[in-house]
Short mmCIF file of C-alpha atoms in Angstrom, two decimals:
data_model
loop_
_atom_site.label_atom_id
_atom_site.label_comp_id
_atom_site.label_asym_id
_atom_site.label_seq_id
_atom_site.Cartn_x
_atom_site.Cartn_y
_atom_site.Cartn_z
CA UNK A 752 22.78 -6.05 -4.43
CA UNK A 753 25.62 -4.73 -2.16
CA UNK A 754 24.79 -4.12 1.53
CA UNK A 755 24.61 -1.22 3.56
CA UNK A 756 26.90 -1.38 6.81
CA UNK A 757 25.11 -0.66 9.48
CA UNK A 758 25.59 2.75 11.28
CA UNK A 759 22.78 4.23 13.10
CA UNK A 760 19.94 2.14 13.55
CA UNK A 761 16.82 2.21 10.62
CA UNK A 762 13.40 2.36 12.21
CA UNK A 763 10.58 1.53 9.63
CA UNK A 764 6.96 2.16 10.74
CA UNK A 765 3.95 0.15 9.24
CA UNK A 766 0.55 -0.95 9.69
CA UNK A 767 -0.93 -4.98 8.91
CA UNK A 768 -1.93 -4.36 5.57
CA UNK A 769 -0.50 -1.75 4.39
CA UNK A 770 0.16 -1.68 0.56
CA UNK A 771 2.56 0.89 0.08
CA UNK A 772 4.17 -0.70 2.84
CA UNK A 773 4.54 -3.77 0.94
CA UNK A 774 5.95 -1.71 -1.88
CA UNK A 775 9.15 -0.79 0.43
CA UNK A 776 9.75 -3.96 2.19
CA UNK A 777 10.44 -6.18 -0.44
CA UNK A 778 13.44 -3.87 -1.80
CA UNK A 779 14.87 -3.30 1.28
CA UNK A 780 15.33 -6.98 1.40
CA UNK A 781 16.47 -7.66 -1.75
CA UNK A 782 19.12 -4.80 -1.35
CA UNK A 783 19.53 -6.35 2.02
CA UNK A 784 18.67 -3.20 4.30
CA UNK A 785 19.29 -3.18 7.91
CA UNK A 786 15.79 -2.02 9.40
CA UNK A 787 13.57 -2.69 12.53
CA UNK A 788 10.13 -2.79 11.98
CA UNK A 789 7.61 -1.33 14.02
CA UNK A 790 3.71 -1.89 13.63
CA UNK A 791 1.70 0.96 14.54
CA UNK A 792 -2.01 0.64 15.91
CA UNK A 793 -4.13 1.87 12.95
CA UNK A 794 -6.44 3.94 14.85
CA UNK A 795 -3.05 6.16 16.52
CA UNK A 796 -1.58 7.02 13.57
CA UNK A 797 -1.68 10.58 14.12
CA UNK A 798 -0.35 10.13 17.86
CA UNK A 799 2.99 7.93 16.89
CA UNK A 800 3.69 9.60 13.49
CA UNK A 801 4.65 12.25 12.14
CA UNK A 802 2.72 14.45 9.37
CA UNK A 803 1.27 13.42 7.21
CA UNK A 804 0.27 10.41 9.61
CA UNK A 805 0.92 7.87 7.37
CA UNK A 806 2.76 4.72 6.49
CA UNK A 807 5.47 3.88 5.63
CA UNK A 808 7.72 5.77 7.87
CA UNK A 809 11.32 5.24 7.86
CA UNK A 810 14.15 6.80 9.93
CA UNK A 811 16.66 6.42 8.03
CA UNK A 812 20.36 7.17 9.57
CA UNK A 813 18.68 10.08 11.69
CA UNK A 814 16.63 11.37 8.40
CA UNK A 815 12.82 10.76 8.56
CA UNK A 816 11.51 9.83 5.25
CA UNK A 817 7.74 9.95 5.36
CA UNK A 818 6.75 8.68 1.40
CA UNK A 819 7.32 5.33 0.25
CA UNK A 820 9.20 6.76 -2.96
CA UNK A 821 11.68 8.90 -0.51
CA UNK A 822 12.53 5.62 0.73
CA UNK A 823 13.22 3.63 -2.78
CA UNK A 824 15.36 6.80 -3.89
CA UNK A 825 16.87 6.79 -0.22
CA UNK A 826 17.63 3.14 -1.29
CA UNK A 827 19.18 4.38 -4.54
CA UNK A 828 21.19 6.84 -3.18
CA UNK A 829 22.64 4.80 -0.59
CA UNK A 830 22.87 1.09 -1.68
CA UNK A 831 26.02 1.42 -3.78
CA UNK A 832 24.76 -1.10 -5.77
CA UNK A 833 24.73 -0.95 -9.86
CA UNK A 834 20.88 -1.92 -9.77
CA UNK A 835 19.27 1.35 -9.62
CA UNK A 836 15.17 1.68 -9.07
CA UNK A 837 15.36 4.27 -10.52
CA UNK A 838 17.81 4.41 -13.60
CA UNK A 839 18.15 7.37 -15.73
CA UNK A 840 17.15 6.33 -19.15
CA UNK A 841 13.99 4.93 -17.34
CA UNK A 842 13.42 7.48 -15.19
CA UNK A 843 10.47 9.42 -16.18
CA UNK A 844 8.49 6.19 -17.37
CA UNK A 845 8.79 4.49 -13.91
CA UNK A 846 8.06 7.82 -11.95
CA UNK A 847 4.62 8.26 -14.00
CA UNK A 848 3.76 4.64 -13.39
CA UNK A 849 4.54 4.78 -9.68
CA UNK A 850 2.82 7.71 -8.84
CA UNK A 851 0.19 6.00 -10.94
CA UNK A 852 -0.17 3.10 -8.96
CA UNK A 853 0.10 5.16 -5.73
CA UNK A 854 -3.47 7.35 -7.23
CA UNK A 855 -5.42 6.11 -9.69
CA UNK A 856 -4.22 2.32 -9.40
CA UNK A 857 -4.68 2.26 -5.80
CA UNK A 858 -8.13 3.80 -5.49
CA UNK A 859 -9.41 0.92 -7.15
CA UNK A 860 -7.20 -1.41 -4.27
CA UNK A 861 -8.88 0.36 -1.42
CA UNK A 862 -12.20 0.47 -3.21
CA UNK A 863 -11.85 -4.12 -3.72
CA UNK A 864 -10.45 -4.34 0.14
CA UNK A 865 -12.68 -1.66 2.12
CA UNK A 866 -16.13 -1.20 0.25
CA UNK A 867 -16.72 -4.20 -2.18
CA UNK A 868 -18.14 -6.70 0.62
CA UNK A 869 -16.44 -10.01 -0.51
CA UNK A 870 -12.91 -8.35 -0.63
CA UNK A 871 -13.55 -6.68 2.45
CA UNK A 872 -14.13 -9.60 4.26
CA UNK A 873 -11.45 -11.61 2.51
CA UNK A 874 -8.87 -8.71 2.86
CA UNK A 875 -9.15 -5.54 5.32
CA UNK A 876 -11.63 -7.19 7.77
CA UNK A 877 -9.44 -9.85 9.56
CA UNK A 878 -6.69 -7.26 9.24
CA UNK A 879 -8.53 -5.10 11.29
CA UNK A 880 -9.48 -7.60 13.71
CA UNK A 881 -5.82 -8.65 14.48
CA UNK A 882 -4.75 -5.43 14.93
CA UNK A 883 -7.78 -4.22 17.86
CA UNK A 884 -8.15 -7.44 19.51
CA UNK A 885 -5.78 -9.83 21.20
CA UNK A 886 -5.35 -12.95 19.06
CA UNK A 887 -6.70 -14.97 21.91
CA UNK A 888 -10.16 -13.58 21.77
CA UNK A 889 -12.36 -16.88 20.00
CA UNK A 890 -13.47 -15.40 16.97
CA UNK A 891 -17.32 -14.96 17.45
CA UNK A 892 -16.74 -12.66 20.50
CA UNK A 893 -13.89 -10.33 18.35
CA UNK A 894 -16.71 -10.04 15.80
CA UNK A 895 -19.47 -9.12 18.15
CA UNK A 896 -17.24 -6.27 19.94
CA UNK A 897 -15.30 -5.21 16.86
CA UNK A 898 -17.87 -2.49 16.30
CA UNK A 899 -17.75 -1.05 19.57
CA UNK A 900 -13.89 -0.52 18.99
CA UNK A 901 -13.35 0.54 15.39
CA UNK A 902 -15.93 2.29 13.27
CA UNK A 903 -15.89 -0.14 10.54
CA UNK A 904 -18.87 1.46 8.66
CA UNK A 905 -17.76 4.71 8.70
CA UNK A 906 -14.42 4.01 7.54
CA UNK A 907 -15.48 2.29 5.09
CA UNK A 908 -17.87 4.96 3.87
CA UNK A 909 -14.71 7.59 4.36
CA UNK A 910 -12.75 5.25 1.94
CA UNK A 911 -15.46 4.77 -0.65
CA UNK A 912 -15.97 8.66 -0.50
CA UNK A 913 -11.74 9.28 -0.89
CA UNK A 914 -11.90 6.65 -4.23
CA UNK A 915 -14.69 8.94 -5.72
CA UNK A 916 -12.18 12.13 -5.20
CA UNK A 917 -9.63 10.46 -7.30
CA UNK A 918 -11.84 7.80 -9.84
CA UNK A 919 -14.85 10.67 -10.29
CA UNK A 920 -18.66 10.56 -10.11
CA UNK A 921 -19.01 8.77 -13.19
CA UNK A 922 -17.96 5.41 -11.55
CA UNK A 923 -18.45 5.88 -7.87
CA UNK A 924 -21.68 8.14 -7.60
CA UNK A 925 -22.56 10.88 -4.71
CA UNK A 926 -25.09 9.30 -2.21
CA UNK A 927 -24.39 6.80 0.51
CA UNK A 928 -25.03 3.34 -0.65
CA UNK A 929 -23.97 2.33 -4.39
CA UNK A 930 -26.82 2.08 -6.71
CA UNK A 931 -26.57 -1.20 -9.83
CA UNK A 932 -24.50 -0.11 -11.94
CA UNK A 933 -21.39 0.95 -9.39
CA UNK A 934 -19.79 -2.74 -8.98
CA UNK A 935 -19.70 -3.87 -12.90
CA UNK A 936 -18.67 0.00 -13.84
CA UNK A 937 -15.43 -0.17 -11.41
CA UNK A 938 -14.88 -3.49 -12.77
CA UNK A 939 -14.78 -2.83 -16.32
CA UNK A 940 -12.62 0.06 -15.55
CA UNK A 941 -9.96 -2.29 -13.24
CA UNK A 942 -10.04 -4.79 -15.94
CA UNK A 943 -8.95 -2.27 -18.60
CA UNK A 944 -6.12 -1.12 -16.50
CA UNK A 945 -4.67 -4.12 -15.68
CA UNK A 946 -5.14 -5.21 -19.89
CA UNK A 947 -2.92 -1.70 -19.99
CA UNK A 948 -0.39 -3.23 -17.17
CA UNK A 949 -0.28 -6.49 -19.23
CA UNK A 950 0.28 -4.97 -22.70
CA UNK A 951 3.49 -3.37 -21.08
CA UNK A 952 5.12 -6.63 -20.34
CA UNK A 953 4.19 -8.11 -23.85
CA UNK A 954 6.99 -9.10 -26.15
CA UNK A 955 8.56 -10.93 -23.38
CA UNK A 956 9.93 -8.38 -21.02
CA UNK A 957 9.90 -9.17 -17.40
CA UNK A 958 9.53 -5.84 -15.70
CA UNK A 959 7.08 -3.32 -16.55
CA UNK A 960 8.99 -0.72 -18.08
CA UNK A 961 11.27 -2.87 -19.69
CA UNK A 962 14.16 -2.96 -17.41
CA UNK A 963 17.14 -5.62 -16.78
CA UNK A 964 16.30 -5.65 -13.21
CA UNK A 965 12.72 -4.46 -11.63
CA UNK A 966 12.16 -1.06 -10.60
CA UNK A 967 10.83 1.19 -8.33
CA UNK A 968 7.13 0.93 -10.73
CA UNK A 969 7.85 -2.88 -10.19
CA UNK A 970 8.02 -2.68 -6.25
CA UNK A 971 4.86 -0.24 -6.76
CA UNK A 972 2.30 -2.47 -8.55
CA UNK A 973 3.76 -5.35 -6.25
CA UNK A 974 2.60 -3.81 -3.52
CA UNK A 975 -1.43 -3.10 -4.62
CA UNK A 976 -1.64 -6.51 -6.37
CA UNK A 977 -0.47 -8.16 -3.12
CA UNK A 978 -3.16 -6.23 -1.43
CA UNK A 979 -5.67 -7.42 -4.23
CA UNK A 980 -5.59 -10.91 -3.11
CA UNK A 981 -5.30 -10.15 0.56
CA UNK A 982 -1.78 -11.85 1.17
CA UNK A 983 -0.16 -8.83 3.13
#
């Protein structure tokens, strides 16, 4: 990809862990995009952004861009490059899978890394403890006063809550713990979506909608899978 001379400066805001953040990243590298990065405190979002207090952010060239797929048409618009994330006979197929993956898709992330116990711990948990307490805190004491700085129970209660709003009562239930048959229900589901994700690269193709080069749905699904395993 061609590069973008450098003008004003690019200012993109993120938080550790963020999965829409590590939808952007990744193709602003690989169209190699001048940017700073800044990495906000988690519980000031609404004090150092702008609405709708989340991430990412980017200023881009004196224009704020506050969605992740403002910022992958941003790169489209600007890049000069033939690889478009966007290309028009494409379009509406990689649209309807990004926004996908940005709902329905990533209701089932936050659901694996806040409220399922074992991905918590593996994935959100030591995110959270990095980014409240100084990395030279030993590790029993940041878990003993962890709970006096961030309400981990009640956000993850507040996330569990937001996945039923988008998944439905069928597979998250009202009521404040999760009765037997939550965990193998949300399963099932996740494991039929991904079959869907897989069937759309059979017959060889590389990128999900069956572009030469990967897209903006490609950058999308990067970024929940790479939240999945708790790499971010």
């Amino acid at each position: 990809a061609d590069s973008l001379e450098e003008s004003k400066e690019n200012v993109l805001w993120s938080v550790t862990g963020s999965q829409f953040a590590a939808k952007v990243v990744p193709a602003l590298d690989a169209f190699r995009i001048p940017y700073r990065m800044v990495s906000c405190d988690i519980t000031k979002l609404k004090q150092v952004l702008a609405p709708p207090h989340t991430v990412p952010q980017m200023e881009w060239e004196g224009t704020l861009l506050t969605d992740s797929a403002d910022i992958l048409k941003k790169i489209d618009e600007q890049s000069g490059s033939a690889w478009k994330l966007y290309p028009e006979d494409k379009r509406a197929a990689i649209e309807a899978t990004e926004a996908w993956a940005g709902g329905e898709f990533n209701a089932f992330v936050l659901y694996n890394s806040w409220w399922v116990e074992e991905g918590f711990q593996a994935s959100m948990y030591p995110k959270i403890r990095e980014m409240v307490i100084p990395n030279w805190v030993p590790a029993a004491i940041a878990d003993f006063i962890l709970p006096y700085i961030f309400d981990v129970g009640r956000s993850r209660g507040f996330l569990r809550k937001r996945c039923r709003g988008i998944l439905g009562e069928d597979l998250i239930p009202e009521g404040r713990d999760a009765g037997p048959d939550e965990g193998p229900g949300m399963k099932r589901a996740l494991l039929a979506h991904i079959a869907t994700l897989e069937g759309k690269l059979s017959g060889g193709k590389q990128w999900i909608e069956g572009t030469e080069e990967p897209s903006a749905a490609d950058f999308a699904l990067y970024g929940m899978m790479e939240r999945f395993v708790g790499s971010v």
